[in-house]
């Protein structure tokens, strides 16, 4: 009988070890490989990797992996494959919807492994900024193709997603405050390990130099880039007075959130168009340069082995692993456009930090609960049989892993400049550290142009898309 | 034991299906949800009902009756822009086609396909005139100039969408289908119509 138990335990421990492998190492390798391809400008290779991982069903043509669909769509967009990019973003939107509306039972089934093992086993649940950026990029794809009607639909979707995000964050923050207030009154009555450990864990995290206090969301957790572009789209493509109203509302909001001078000037312009003081034909030919700069934060693992609050002589290993955000670099500090320097419109870093900060208490409490559960289980096994205890400790070490998944190819910041359209129709763009300046040819017949520059790193040559209106 | 198993099975099935919130029309007079199920987007029925309502309203409008209607005279209508200002990818022809068909059948309007906002809907009217010097074609059958009829009216419109969160699990989706018939002689809107469609459905995700 004893032998049988031992065998079962051994099997269980080995199975979980084999099943999850060293999740952290696997995740780090995948993302490290992907990131180095992007940063060194090997966009074809990175796109190929993302498309492969997006798990496209050969029969339906639809992708099955949400996060890698977003990656594939982003890289295809940078490479100018707008239609294929839009198709991946469409798939990603469908997968987001499925994730939003899955039933409690499906959620529970999805969560079983993650509750016991680690967060990376559950399906990826999109951040709000994922949805907002997916629709923003799709709208840009349509604009690059000259499809104003479909771009309008996508900007309307952006607006609706931002509205939903505002509601969701307000609710989430209210709920968290309520829970914290409840915990405060309950603390003395309970001796639950998790409660105690949570406050200890917070101390450890602070001692690791992780400080969320500097991370402040933009007003209502809105992404100002998307709000601004929504406004600019409706201003330069207005079909009727109500579109100028829409443009003004968004530009006003973006200007208030960011204090960006170009956004402010655009807001003033939209206001005079809205009030009929000016008409589009009164505006001198103008070029807006939008610069999508560098790479946004990535997740790394913060591993705390043997935290004091759960360690005892009867366990051989205990530890926890949490995701932390690590900021990456700009490609260039700014662009120089015909004597004008681009200024920061929106920091994607800030948008991502704020959402991570709001989510972190939930990530932390899940990980602490898991660590306590795993450690108690290990101790119980050890009490029965030391060999089983050893195996359980190995399994615990191997399965302790943070969820490092996130949209990796988003930029660090978005910058903006507005200049008069050059008479010769050619726009010169340079930057400190940019080897070859860019020369962008504009359509001589268009009154307005939006020049969209994407630079992922100083090592990769920037790509340029032009929208002529 | 058996009871326990059954209870478990029932609970599981409730959990599986319990959260699938369906979408229903909302009665605009009472603000209450009707029992008529629908989809969050605009479907065939929405367009069909809206077109019926609008055409009925047009036909009841005496200004849209040609003064020589008794002698078989009809007005000619051109299709202008129909702006889709929703979050759904809609082909606006879904709305205009039914209106065109119903107006044609009513005997009051003909639609020109030779003149449109961004060029002709059917370019053949212009193309066939290029046959004028073709040796292949019987020249007596080639359509002559000065024959194409200019439109009297222009049909334009907009489809608007507004969403509202009611609770974490419910949202209200409002659509406004708006159309205008402009008399091209004087630039005045001789007819205008708006059909609102209100739906209530799953609020956990987006409405598209």
XYZ file of C-alpha atoms in Angstrom:
677
model
C 0.000 0.000 0.000
C 2.741 2.388 0.957
C 4.614 1.571 -2.194
C 1.506 2.252 -4.255
C 1.063 5.709 -2.772
C 4.714 6.421 -3.391
C 4.368 5.382 -7.009
C 1.269 7.486 -7.517
C 2.883 10.504 -5.998
C 5.991 10.005 -8.038
C 3.898 9.732 -11.168
C 1.900 12.830 -10.320
C 4.970 14.884 -9.575
C 6.769 13.718 -12.675
C 3.716 14.283 -14.824
C 3.313 17.843 -13.680
C 7.020 18.395 -14.154
C 6.956 17.049 -17.692
C 3.681 18.752 -18.587
C 4.677 22.211 -17.571
C 8.393 21.764 -18.058
C 10.209 24.787 -16.906
C 7.532 27.143 -18.143
C 9.550 30.226 -17.369
C 12.543 29.139 -19.398
C 10.382 28.175 -22.360
C 8.510 31.515 -22.294
C 11.698 33.520 -21.931
C 13.342 31.707 -24.827
C 10.392 32.237 -27.167
C 9.996 35.925 -26.442
C 13.756 36.544 -26.331
C 14.155 35.024 -29.763
C 11.197 36.987 -31.151
C 12.310 40.264 -29.622
C 15.859 40.012 -30.932
C 14.500 39.431 -34.444
C 12.371 42.589 -34.255
C 15.020 44.761 -32.629
C 17.619 43.801 -35.237
C 15.201 44.613 -38.043
C 14.573 41.018 -39.201
C 10.874 41.743 -39.611
C 10.318 38.989 -42.175
C 11.710 36.346 -39.846
C 9.792 37.754 -36.855
C 6.548 37.860 -38.870
C 7.099 34.297 -40.046
C 7.563 33.154 -36.451
C 4.441 35.024 -35.288
C 2.302 33.653 -38.142
C 3.439 30.118 -37.317
C 2.612 30.564 -33.655
C -0.761 32.186 -34.455
C -1.889 28.632 -35.257
C -3.937 29.208 -38.401
C -6.545 26.559 -39.080
C -5.840 25.363 -42.639
C -9.538 24.695 -43.300
C -11.128 27.896 -42.028
C -8.102 30.159 -42.452
C -8.771 31.591 -38.959
C -6.047 31.949 -36.333
C -6.458 30.224 -32.969
C -3.881 32.037 -30.869
C -4.928 35.513 -29.801
C -1.604 36.965 -28.735
C 0.386 35.684 -31.699
C -2.359 36.899 -34.058
C -1.788 40.378 -32.660
C 1.973 40.017 -33.142
C 1.588 38.706 -36.691
C -0.873 41.471 -37.579
C 1.433 44.171 -36.184
C 4.474 43.001 -38.124
C 2.518 42.501 -41.340
C 1.203 46.047 -40.935
C 4.726 47.452 -40.540
C 5.782 45.524 -43.646
C 2.870 47.008 -45.624
C 0.804 43.804 -45.883
C -2.341 45.657 -44.856
C -4.953 43.114 -45.942
C -3.239 40.158 -44.318
C -2.633 42.269 -41.229
C -6.312 43.227 -41.024
C -7.301 39.559 -41.390
C -5.145 38.632 -38.371
C -6.551 41.562 -36.374
C -10.075 40.387 -37.283
C -9.217 36.903 -36.006
C -7.766 38.418 -32.842
C -10.989 40.364 -32.293
C -13.047 37.183 -32.631
C -10.808 35.409 -30.128
C -11.123 38.379 -27.742
C -14.892 38.143 -28.000
C -14.798 34.413 -27.285
C -12.619 35.095 -24.243
C -14.992 37.823 -23.012
C -18.090 35.708 -23.354
C -16.912 32.267 -22.321
C -19.205 30.716 -19.742
C -18.348 30.242 -16.091
C -17.852 26.526 -16.718
C -15.455 27.185 -19.596
C -13.602 29.721 -17.495
C -13.391 27.216 -14.648
C -12.130 24.469 -16.959
C -9.579 26.860 -18.434
C -8.520 27.935 -14.956
C -8.066 24.522 -13.323
C -4.485 24.081 -14.456
C -3.605 27.681 -13.818
C -5.019 27.717 -10.286
C -2.889 24.739 -9.326
C 0.172 25.236 -11.499
C 0.715 28.760 -12.817
C -1.035 31.618 -14.663
C 0.639 30.907 -17.994
C -1.452 27.733 -18.403
C -4.723 29.631 -18.742
C -5.786 31.128 -22.093
C -4.367 34.603 -22.634
C -6.875 37.184 -21.494
C -6.508 40.409 -23.428
C -5.735 43.737 -21.815
C -8.029 46.651 -22.659
C -5.220 48.353 -24.548
C -4.868 45.215 -26.716
C -8.375 45.687 -28.077
C -8.021 49.458 -28.459
C -4.699 49.133 -30.314
C -5.982 46.275 -32.520
C -8.826 48.489 -33.770
C -6.536 51.535 -34.069
C -4.072 49.597 -36.217
C -6.894 48.184 -38.323
C -8.268 51.690 -38.866
C -4.791 52.790 -39.985
C -4.566 49.804 -42.354
C -7.801 50.915 -44.015
C -6.582 54.533 -44.157
C -3.346 53.427 -45.823
C -5.455 51.578 -48.400
C -7.663 54.631 -48.952
C -10.750 52.813 -47.614
C -12.340 55.636 -45.630
C -15.668 53.823 -45.047
C -14.074 50.863 -43.263
C -11.608 53.122 -41.419
C -14.630 54.984 -40.014
C -16.076 51.715 -38.690
C -12.789 50.843 -36.989
C -12.409 54.298 -35.385
C -15.969 53.940 -34.104
C -14.930 50.594 -32.620
C -11.918 52.274 -30.982
C -14.268 54.812 -29.432
C -16.575 52.092 -28.115
C -13.674 50.074 -26.681
C -12.324 53.176 -24.902
C -15.788 53.789 -23.439
C -15.950 50.185 -22.255
C -12.450 50.416 -20.736
C -13.396 53.525 -18.752
C -16.426 51.669 -17.319
C -14.432 48.517 -16.594
C -11.603 50.311 -14.766
C -13.995 52.367 -12.696
C -15.698 49.144 -11.635
C -12.438 47.277 -11.039
C -10.951 49.996 -8.869
C -14.143 50.358 -6.849
C -14.223 46.588 -6.305
C -10.591 46.465 -5.230
C -11.128 49.267 -2.712
C -14.145 47.452 -1.355
C -12.179 44.203 -0.999
C -9.292 45.981 0.689
C -11.663 47.602 3.167
C -13.196 44.202 3.911
C -9.752 42.635 4.393
C -8.752 45.369 6.820
C -11.647 44.583 9.146
C -11.211 40.828 8.764
C -7.469 40.600 9.254
C -7.442 40.148 13.016
C -10.010 37.408 13.027
C -8.377 35.134 10.525
C -5.160 33.224 10.671
C -5.275 32.030 7.104
C -1.857 31.574 5.626
C -2.738 33.427 2.456
C -3.780 36.584 4.256
C -0.579 36.707 6.210
C 1.562 35.801 3.245
C 0.060 38.460 1.037
C 1.247 41.277 3.233
C 4.644 39.617 3.582
C 4.847 39.236 -0.182
C 4.121 42.900 -0.665
C 7.084 43.741 1.571
C 9.342 41.474 -0.484
C 8.191 43.054 -3.738
C 8.959 46.488 -2.359
C 12.406 45.315 -1.284
C 13.032 44.250 -4.905
C 12.830 47.878 -5.923
C 9.462 47.566 -7.648
C 7.593 50.765 -7.069
C 4.238 51.322 -8.706
C 3.687 54.735 -7.162
C 5.173 56.571 -10.158
C 2.879 54.764 -12.585
C -0.066 56.989 -13.235
C -2.754 56.257 -15.766
C -3.877 58.817 -18.307
C -7.271 60.176 -17.379
C -9.803 57.333 -17.104
C -7.216 54.840 -18.444
C -7.731 56.150 -21.964
C -5.055 55.702 -24.643
C -4.441 59.266 -25.944
C -2.889 58.093 -29.219
C -6.104 56.384 -30.271
C -8.234 59.281 -29.080
C -6.100 61.770 -31.035
C -6.068 59.686 -34.242
C -9.844 59.238 -33.955
C -10.158 63.033 -33.850
C -7.717 63.636 -36.698
C -9.487 61.070 -38.894
C -12.902 62.686 -38.454
C -11.478 66.191 -38.967
C -9.753 65.510 -42.279
C -12.374 63.049 -43.568
C -15.472 64.860 -42.287
C -18.712 64.055 -44.089
C -21.020 66.580 -42.518
C -21.003 68.830 -39.485
C -21.425 66.121 -36.864
C -18.042 64.675 -37.863
C -16.354 67.962 -36.955
C -18.091 67.700 -33.591
C -16.727 64.199 -33.118
C -13.254 65.398 -34.149
C -13.372 68.305 -31.721
C -14.473 66.112 -28.786
C -11.621 63.646 -29.319
C -8.929 66.253 -30.018
C -9.994 68.233 -26.973
C -9.754 65.116 -24.829
C -6.354 64.150 -26.264
C -5.022 67.699 -25.814
C -6.249 67.851 -22.217
C -4.711 64.476 -21.346
C -1.330 65.053 -22.954
C -0.793 68.813 -23.136
C 0.706 68.196 -26.593
C 0.916 71.486 -28.537
C 0.060 69.968 -31.923
C -2.993 68.249 -30.442
C -4.011 71.594 -28.930
C -3.609 73.389 -32.272
C -5.658 70.653 -33.977
C -8.351 71.014 -31.342
C -8.565 74.759 -32.061
C -8.781 74.009 -35.781
C -11.555 71.421 -35.272
C -13.416 73.919 -33.125
C -13.447 76.571 -35.857
C -14.508 73.961 -38.427
C -17.250 72.748 -36.107
C -18.557 76.269 -35.595
C -18.391 77.049 -39.308
C -15.850 79.852 -38.783
C -13.534 78.063 -41.189
C -14.054 75.547 -43.936
C -11.682 72.794 -44.990
C -10.711 74.832 -48.073
C -9.475 77.665 -45.815
C -6.843 75.402 -44.288
C -3.455 75.538 -45.928
C -2.072 72.211 -47.219
C -0.763 70.396 -44.172
C 1.245 67.302 -43.291
C 0.893 65.487 -39.998
C 3.833 63.262 -39.103
C 2.996 60.473 -36.659
C 6.012 58.655 -35.257
C 5.622 55.260 -33.613
C 8.810 54.925 -31.639
C 10.783 52.000 -30.178
C 9.341 49.110 -28.231
C 7.059 49.211 -25.197
C 7.593 47.311 -21.963
C 8.124 43.570 -21.849
C 7.518 41.198 -18.985
C 10.292 39.495 -17.083
C 10.054 37.081 -14.216
C 10.654 38.194 -10.668
C 11.447 34.970 -8.883
C 11.506 34.925 -5.131
C 12.856 31.599 -3.954
C 12.327 30.578 -0.373
C 10.331 33.525 0.859
C 10.541 33.481 4.668
C 6.814 33.533 5.263
C 6.208 30.003 4.070
C 9.562 28.323 4.538
C 9.873 25.732 7.235
C 12.271 22.908 7.936
C 9.869 20.391 6.466
C 9.899 21.721 2.931
C 12.823 21.540 0.533
C 11.723 24.222 -1.909
C 9.241 26.982 -1.930
C 9.074 30.098 -3.968
C 6.935 32.308 -6.093
C 7.274 33.941 -9.455
C 5.674 37.193 -10.511
C 5.745 39.135 -13.760
C 7.413 42.524 -13.733
C 7.467 45.112 -16.491
C 10.824 46.073 -17.941
C 10.938 49.194 -20.087
C 12.678 49.094 -23.436
C 14.257 51.793 -25.556
C 13.114 54.440 -27.989
C 14.431 54.016 -31.525
C 15.204 57.743 -31.767
C 14.643 60.584 -29.295
C 12.564 62.490 -31.892
C 12.218 63.125 -35.623
C 13.193 66.350 -37.387
C 10.647 67.267 -40.047
C 11.341 70.351 -42.159
C 12.703 72.242 -39.159
C 10.049 70.981 -36.742
C 10.766 68.405 -34.022
C 8.217 65.751 -33.120
C 6.938 65.813 -29.542
C 5.509 62.985 -27.456
C 1.765 62.617 -27.897
C 1.226 59.461 -25.891
C 3.432 57.057 -23.990
C 2.346 53.482 -24.605
C 4.579 52.647 -21.618
C 2.300 54.667 -19.388
C -0.864 53.029 -20.737
C 0.604 49.543 -20.199
C 2.054 50.357 -16.750
C -1.282 51.674 -15.526
C -3.221 48.630 -16.650
C -0.601 46.275 -15.197
C -0.721 48.173 -11.903
C -4.497 47.764 -11.767
C -4.217 44.036 -12.492
C -1.238 43.314 -10.223
C -3.102 42.834 -6.901
C -5.037 39.976 -8.553
C -1.882 38.407 -10.018
C -0.177 38.638 -6.644
C -3.001 37.144 -4.614
C -3.333 34.240 -7.081
C 0.397 33.503 -6.877
C 0.511 33.733 -3.087
C -2.461 31.387 -2.771
C -0.787 28.955 -5.172
C 2.527 29.091 -3.308
C 0.828 28.418 0.007
C -1.178 25.550 -1.508
C 1.844 23.945 -3.170
C 3.990 24.283 -0.052
C 1.389 22.766 2.240
C 0.921 19.884 -0.205
C 4.659 19.335 -0.303
C 4.913 19.333 3.462
C 2.095 16.831 3.749
C 3.796 14.543 1.254
C 7.066 14.928 3.063
C 5.422 14.024 6.365
C 4.231 10.759 4.839
C 7.316 9.946 2.843
C 10.509 11.898 2.350
C 11.016 10.666 -1.190
C 7.586 11.953 -2.184
C 8.378 15.218 -0.471
C 11.537 15.553 -2.521
C 9.699 14.908 -5.759
C 6.979 17.369 -4.820
C 9.622 19.981 -4.121
C 11.163 19.427 -7.557
C 7.730 19.720 -9.139
C 7.050 22.902 -7.246
C 10.330 24.443 -8.345
C 9.672 23.485 -11.942
C 6.093 24.744 -12.059
C 6.682 28.042 -10.296
C 6.550 30.466 -13.165
C 5.227 33.911 -13.950
C 2.954 34.583 -16.916
C 5.146 36.607 -19.249
C 2.698 36.856 -22.139
C 1.898 40.266 -23.547
C 1.748 42.086 -26.896
C 5.460 42.564 -27.480
C 5.636 44.640 -30.652
C 3.795 47.734 -29.393
C 5.830 50.965 -29.335
C 7.287 52.853 -26.402
C 5.724 56.146 -27.417
C 3.857 57.986 -30.173
C 5.150 61.358 -31.328
C 3.611 64.037 -33.468
C 4.482 67.031 -35.644
C 2.441 69.219 -37.981
C 4.091 71.106 -40.826
C 3.007 72.981 -43.940
C 3.061 70.840 -47.028
C 6.391 71.481 -48.823
C 5.923 73.185 -52.209
C 8.103 70.591 -53.978
C 5.953 67.786 -52.530
C 8.918 66.104 -50.892
C 9.230 65.784 -47.114
C 12.645 65.329 -45.483
C 12.725 63.454 -42.168
C 15.860 62.901 -40.118
C 16.779 61.965 -36.557
C 19.780 61.864 -34.304
C 21.301 58.447 -34.869
C 19.344 57.746 -38.073
C 21.850 56.628 -40.689
C 19.996 57.662 -43.838
C 17.429 60.490 -43.672
C 14.008 59.648 -45.079
C 12.647 61.369 -48.144
C 8.896 61.040 -48.440
C 7.125 61.889 -51.707
C 3.639 63.327 -51.163
C 0.751 63.299 -53.611
C 0.730 66.749 -55.232
C -3.061 66.668 -55.681
C -3.879 66.110 -52.000
C -4.436 68.955 -49.595
C -3.581 66.901 -46.504
C -1.195 64.049 -45.831
C -0.552 61.907 -42.791
C 2.958 60.451 -42.822
C 3.226 57.488 -40.485
C 6.755 56.485 -39.458
C 7.440 53.297 -37.515
C 10.928 52.700 -36.083
C 11.311 49.697 -33.797
C 14.989 50.222 -32.975
C 17.934 52.339 -34.107
C 19.296 49.240 -35.846
C 16.313 48.689 -38.121
C 15.439 51.081 -40.937
C 12.167 52.909 -40.261
C 9.145 52.176 -42.429
C 6.938 54.947 -43.812
C 3.271 54.866 -44.820
C 1.513 57.847 -46.385
C -2.171 58.716 -46.286
C -3.140 61.317 -48.871
C -6.466 63.024 -48.292
C -26.038 9.318 -4.242
C -28.099 9.446 -7.395
C -29.572 12.770 -6.332
C -26.097 14.158 -5.826
C -25.014 13.119 -9.308
C -28.132 14.637 -10.837
C -27.703 17.850 -8.910
C -24.134 17.996 -10.162
C -25.210 17.474 -13.741
C -27.909 20.124 -13.479
C -25.480 22.573 -11.925
C -22.947 21.903 -14.673
C -25.484 22.461 -17.424
C -26.696 25.666 -15.769
C -23.130 26.892 -15.576
C -22.525 26.032 -19.210
C -25.572 27.760 -20.576
C -26.541 30.161 -17.810
C -24.358 32.981 -18.967
C -25.142 33.053 -22.651
C -27.062 36.326 -22.734
C -29.239 36.657 -25.793
C -30.064 39.863 -27.614
C -33.647 41.151 -27.802
C -35.381 44.113 -29.371
C -36.490 46.852 -27.004
C -39.946 48.356 -27.405
C -39.303 52.068 -27.926
C -42.597 53.146 -26.426
C -42.287 51.259 -23.169
C -38.492 50.919 -22.976
C -39.071 47.260 -22.091
C -37.321 44.295 -23.676
C -39.561 42.423 -26.086
C -39.532 38.667 -26.537
C -38.221 39.013 -30.080
C -34.709 37.668 -30.279
C -32.189 39.306 -32.608
C -28.455 39.863 -33.047
C -26.355 42.761 -31.762
C -25.548 43.928 -35.298
C -27.998 44.948 -38.015
C -29.531 41.986 -39.802
C -31.735 41.454 -42.849
C -34.902 41.999 -40.870
C -33.714 45.355 -39.538
C -32.985 46.646 -43.025
C -36.148 45.176 -44.487
C -38.425 46.641 -41.788
C -36.719 50.044 -41.950
C -36.993 50.146 -45.755
C -40.705 49.209 -45.600
C -41.386 51.958 -43.095
C -39.476 54.569 -45.081
C -41.018 53.693 -48.430
C -44.502 53.801 -46.907
C -43.734 57.264 -45.560
C -42.413 58.405 -48.976
C -45.487 57.131 -50.770
C -47.745 58.965 -48.330
C -45.943 62.223 -49.105
C -47.855 64.220 -51.810
C -44.718 66.224 -52.691
C -43.154 63.079 -54.057
C -45.888 62.587 -56.629
C -45.026 63.755 -60.139
C -47.526 66.445 -61.335
C -48.065 64.410 -64.503
C -48.297 61.086 -62.686
C -51.695 60.507 -64.298
C -49.991 60.448 -67.673
C -47.400 57.978 -66.451
C -44.676 60.516 -65.570
C -42.255 59.422 -62.845
C -39.468 61.091 -60.944
C -35.850 59.989 -61.406
C -33.778 59.380 -58.313
C -29.984 59.226 -57.942
C -28.301 57.472 -55.056
C -25.955 59.718 -53.128
C -23.797 58.752 -50.141
C -25.098 56.552 -47.345
C -22.641 56.898 -44.473
C -22.143 53.899 -42.257
C -21.295 55.482 -38.896
C -21.590 52.308 -36.867
C -19.137 49.741 -35.524
C -20.462 47.119 -37.945
C -19.123 46.458 -41.410
C -22.286 47.067 -43.391
C -22.911 47.187 -47.102
C -25.250 50.168 -47.273
C -26.807 48.703 -50.418
C -28.668 46.402 -48.029
C -30.814 49.389 -47.112
C -30.962 51.313 -50.393
C -31.650 48.341 -52.636
C -34.926 47.493 -50.968
C -35.998 51.129 -51.022
C -35.167 51.313 -54.728
C -37.045 48.134 -55.529
C -40.134 49.198 -53.594
C -40.140 52.691 -55.132
C -39.725 51.235 -58.609
C -42.606 48.865 -58.016
C -44.749 51.722 -56.721
C -44.509 53.398 -60.139
C -43.461 56.737 -58.627
C -39.688 56.623 -59.025
C -37.037 55.266 -61.339
C -33.416 55.106 -60.190
C -30.622 56.221 -62.464
C -27.579 53.963 -62.541
C -25.771 56.279 -64.981
C -25.191 59.105 -62.518
C -23.733 58.709 -59.049
C -21.661 60.570 -56.504
C -18.458 58.704 -57.316
C -19.255 57.920 -60.942
C -21.924 55.755 -62.487
C -23.154 52.626 -60.725
C -23.339 51.021 -64.151
C -20.756 52.457 -66.530
C -22.285 50.706 -69.514
C -24.541 53.695 -70.332
C -21.430 55.676 -71.151
C -19.392 52.780 -72.549
C -21.922 51.815 -75.241
C -21.655 55.289 -76.763
C -18.060 54.519 -77.602
C -19.418 52.100 -80.216
C -20.321 55.046 -82.416
C -17.526 54.391 -84.906
C -17.392 50.631 -84.575
C -17.643 48.869 -87.900
C -18.887 45.806 -86.112
C -22.006 47.411 -84.691
C -25.163 48.381 -86.510
C -24.932 52.148 -86.094
C -28.695 52.579 -86.001
C -28.748 50.652 -82.718
C -26.014 52.724 -81.066
C -27.490 54.903 -78.366
C -27.262 58.547 -79.186
C -26.289 61.517 -77.112
C -28.740 63.807 -75.379
C -30.779 60.818 -74.225
C -29.667 60.092 -70.652
C -32.118 61.468 -68.107
C -30.787 63.670 -65.310
C -32.150 62.911 -61.843
C -34.838 64.943 -60.075
C -34.109 63.659 -56.582
C -31.132 62.432 -54.611
C -31.321 59.828 -51.857
C -28.736 60.204 -49.093
C -28.495 58.861 -45.582
C -26.588 57.823 -42.531
C -26.669 54.889 -40.138
C -25.609 55.847 -36.608
C -24.885 53.626 -33.610
C -24.711 54.434 -29.908
C -23.934 51.877 -27.205
C -24.646 52.174 -23.499
C -23.490 49.984 -20.640
C -26.444 48.994 -18.469
C -24.552 46.633 -16.167
C -21.493 44.421 -16.374
C -23.509 41.839 -18.258
C -25.907 44.003 -20.287
C -25.682 46.762 -22.853
C -28.162 48.707 -24.928
C -27.407 49.228 -28.588
C -29.195 52.027 -30.431
C -29.213 52.351 -34.192
C -30.659 55.273 -36.122
C -31.297 54.744 -39.813
C -31.691 58.189 -41.337
C -32.535 59.026 -44.948
C -33.192 62.183 -46.920
C -34.667 62.779 -50.398
C -33.419 66.065 -51.789
C -35.138 67.806 -54.690
C -32.218 68.574 -57.001
C -34.106 71.476 -58.603
C -34.024 73.599 -55.459
C -31.832 71.691 -52.992
C -34.681 71.222 -50.512
C -35.246 68.021 -48.587
C -38.735 66.975 -49.722
C -38.781 63.938 -47.522
C -36.840 62.803 -44.445
C -37.156 59.677 -42.402
C -35.596 58.133 -39.338
C -36.067 54.610 -38.052
C -34.548 53.896 -34.637
C -33.791 50.305 -33.688
C -33.077 49.509 -30.053
C -31.602 46.231 -28.844
C -30.496 44.934 -25.478
C -27.888 42.205 -25.222
C -24.750 40.744 -23.742
C -22.634 43.453 -22.178
C -19.579 41.328 -21.485
C -18.113 41.994 -24.878
C -18.250 44.410 -27.786
C -21.349 44.573 -29.985
C -19.652 43.621 -33.269
